[in-house]
Coordinates of C-alpha atoms and ligand atoms in Angstrom, one line a residue:
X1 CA 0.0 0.0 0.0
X2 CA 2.9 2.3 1.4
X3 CA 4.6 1.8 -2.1
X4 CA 1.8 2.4 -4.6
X5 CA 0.8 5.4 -2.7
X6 CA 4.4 6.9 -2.8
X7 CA 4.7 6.0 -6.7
X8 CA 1.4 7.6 -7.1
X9 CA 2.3 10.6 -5.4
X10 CA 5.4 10.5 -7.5
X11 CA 3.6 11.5 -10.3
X12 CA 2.5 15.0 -9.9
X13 CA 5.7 15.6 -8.1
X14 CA 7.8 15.1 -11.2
X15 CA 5.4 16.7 -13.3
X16 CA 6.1 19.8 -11.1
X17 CA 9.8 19.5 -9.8
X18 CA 9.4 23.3 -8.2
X19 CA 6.2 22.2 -5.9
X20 CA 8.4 19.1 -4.7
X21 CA 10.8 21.8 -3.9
X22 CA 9.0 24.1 -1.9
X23 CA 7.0 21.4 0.7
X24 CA 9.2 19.2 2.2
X25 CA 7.9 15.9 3.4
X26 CA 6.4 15.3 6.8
X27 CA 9.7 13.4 7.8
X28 CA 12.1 15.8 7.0
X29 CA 9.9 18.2 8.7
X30 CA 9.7 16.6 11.4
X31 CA 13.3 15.6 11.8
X32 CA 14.5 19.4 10.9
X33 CA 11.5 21.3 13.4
X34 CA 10.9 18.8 15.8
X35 CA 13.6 15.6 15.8
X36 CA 15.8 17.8 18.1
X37 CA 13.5 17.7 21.1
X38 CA 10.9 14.5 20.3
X39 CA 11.3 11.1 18.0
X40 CA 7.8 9.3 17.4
X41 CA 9.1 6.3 19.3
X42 CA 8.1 6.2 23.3
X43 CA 11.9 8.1 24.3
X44 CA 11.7 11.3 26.1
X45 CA 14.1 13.3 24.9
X46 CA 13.8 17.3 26.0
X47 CA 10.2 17.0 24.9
X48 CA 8.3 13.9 25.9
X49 CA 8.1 11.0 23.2
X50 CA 5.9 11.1 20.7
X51 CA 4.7 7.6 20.0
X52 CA 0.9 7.2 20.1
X53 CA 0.2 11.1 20.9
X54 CA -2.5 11.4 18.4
X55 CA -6.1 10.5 19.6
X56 CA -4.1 10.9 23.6
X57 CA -4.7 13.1 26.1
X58 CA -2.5 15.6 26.7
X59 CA 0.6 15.6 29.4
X60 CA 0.0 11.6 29.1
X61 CA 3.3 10.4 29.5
X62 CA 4.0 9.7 32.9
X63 CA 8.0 9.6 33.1
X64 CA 8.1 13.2 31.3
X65 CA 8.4 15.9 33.1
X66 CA 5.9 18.3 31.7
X67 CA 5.2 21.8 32.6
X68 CA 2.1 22.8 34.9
X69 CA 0.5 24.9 32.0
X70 CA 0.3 21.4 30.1
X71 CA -0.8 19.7 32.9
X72 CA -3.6 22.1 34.2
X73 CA -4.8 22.0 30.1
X74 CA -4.8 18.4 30.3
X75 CA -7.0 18.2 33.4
X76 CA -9.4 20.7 31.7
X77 CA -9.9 17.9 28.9
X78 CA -7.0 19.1 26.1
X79 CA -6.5 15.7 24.1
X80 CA -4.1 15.6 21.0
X81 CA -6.5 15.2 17.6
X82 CA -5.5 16.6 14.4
X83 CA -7.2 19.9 15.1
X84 CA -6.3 20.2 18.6
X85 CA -2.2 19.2 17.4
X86 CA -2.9 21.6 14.1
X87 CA -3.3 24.4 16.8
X88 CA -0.5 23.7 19.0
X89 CA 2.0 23.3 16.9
X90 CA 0.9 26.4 14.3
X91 CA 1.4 28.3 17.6
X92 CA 2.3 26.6 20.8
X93 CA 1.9 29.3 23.3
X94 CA -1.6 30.0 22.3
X95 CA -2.8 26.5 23.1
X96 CA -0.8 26.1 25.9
X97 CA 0.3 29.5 27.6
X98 CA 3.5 29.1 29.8
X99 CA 4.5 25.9 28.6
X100 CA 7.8 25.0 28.1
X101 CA 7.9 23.7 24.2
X102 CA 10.2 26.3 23.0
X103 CA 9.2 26.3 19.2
X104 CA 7.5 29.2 17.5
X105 CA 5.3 27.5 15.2
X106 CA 4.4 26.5 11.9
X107 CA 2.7 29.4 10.2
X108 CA 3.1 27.6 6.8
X109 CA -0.3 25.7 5.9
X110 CA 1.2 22.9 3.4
X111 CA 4.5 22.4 6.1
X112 CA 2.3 22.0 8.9
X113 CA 0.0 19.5 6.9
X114 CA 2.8 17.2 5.8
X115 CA 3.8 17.0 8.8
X116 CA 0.7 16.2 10.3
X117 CA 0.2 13.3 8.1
X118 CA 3.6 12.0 8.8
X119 CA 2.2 11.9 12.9
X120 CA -1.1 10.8 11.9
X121 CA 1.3 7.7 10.5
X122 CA 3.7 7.4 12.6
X123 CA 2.4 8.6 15.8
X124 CA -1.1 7.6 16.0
X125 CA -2.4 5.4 19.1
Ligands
LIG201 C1 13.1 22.9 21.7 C2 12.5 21.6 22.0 C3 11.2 21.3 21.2 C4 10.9 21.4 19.9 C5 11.8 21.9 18.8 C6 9.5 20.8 19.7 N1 9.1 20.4 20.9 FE1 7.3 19.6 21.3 N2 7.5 19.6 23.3 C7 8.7 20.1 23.9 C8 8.5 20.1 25.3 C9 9.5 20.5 26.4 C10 7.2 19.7 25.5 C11 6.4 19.7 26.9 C12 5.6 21.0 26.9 C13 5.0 21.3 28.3 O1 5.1 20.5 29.2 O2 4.5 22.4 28.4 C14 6.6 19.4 24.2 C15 5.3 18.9 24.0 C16 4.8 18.5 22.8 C17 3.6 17.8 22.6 C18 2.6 17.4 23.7 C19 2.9 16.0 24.1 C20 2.1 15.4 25.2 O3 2.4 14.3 25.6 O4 1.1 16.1 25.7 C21 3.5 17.5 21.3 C22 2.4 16.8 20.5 C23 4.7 18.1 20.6 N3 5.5 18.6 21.6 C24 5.0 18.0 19.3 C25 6.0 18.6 18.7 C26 6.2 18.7 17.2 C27 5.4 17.9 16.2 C28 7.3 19.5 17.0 C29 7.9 19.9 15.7 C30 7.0 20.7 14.9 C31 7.8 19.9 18.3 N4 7.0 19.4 19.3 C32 8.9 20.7 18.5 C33 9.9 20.4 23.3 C34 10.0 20.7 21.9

């Protein structure tokens, strides 16, 4: 399945070599924006791992130290679906003022949907 959908997408891509240019995929997004601070595996790293986030509640994993703001959104009912995760991570201190994710965003529309697919994939519960 994985393969036939990657040669289908091929298609368009090489038929337009500039839009393959200007969105990167969900992986190298996330490895460039977020791989610093989470992987998608369970490992807490400076943020907590990633593994299973989507369709979890929020400040889930219990060996991460995560900051109160998280935790007091959490216990008002802030769980991780695409448009909850869409809003946090197009601007993190919105969603959660005074946590402590230092990343500014991603204001970019196409970015931030590559990447969510590339969760939805790889980090869904
Ligand atoms: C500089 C380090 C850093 C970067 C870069 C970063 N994060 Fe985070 N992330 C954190 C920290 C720290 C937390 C915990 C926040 C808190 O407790 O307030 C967090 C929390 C999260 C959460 C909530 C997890 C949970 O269990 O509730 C998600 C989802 C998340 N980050 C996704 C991402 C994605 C996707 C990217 C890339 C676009 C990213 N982060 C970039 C450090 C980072």
């Amino acid at each position: 399945m994985r393969v036939l959908a990657s040669a289908l997408l091929c298609v368009p891509l090489l038929a337009f070599p500039a839009l393959a240019q200007t969105v990167p995929s969900g992986e190298q997004l996330f490895r460039s924006q977020c791989g610093a601070c989470h992987g998608v595996d369970s490992r807490n790293r400076v943020g907590p791992g990633l593994a299973g986030v989507l369709g979890r509640r929020a400040a889930a994993v219990e060996s991460f130290r995560y900051s109160n703001a998280m935790r007091t959104r959490a216990a008002e009912g802030l769980t991780w679906d695409e448009a909850t995760l869409h809003a946090y991570l197009q601007a993190p201190k919105q969603v959660v003022p005074g946590g402590s994710m230092s990343y500014v965003g991603m204001k970019d529309e196409a970015r931030l949907n590559a990447l969510l697919a590339y969760l939805k994939e790889n980090a869904g519960s």
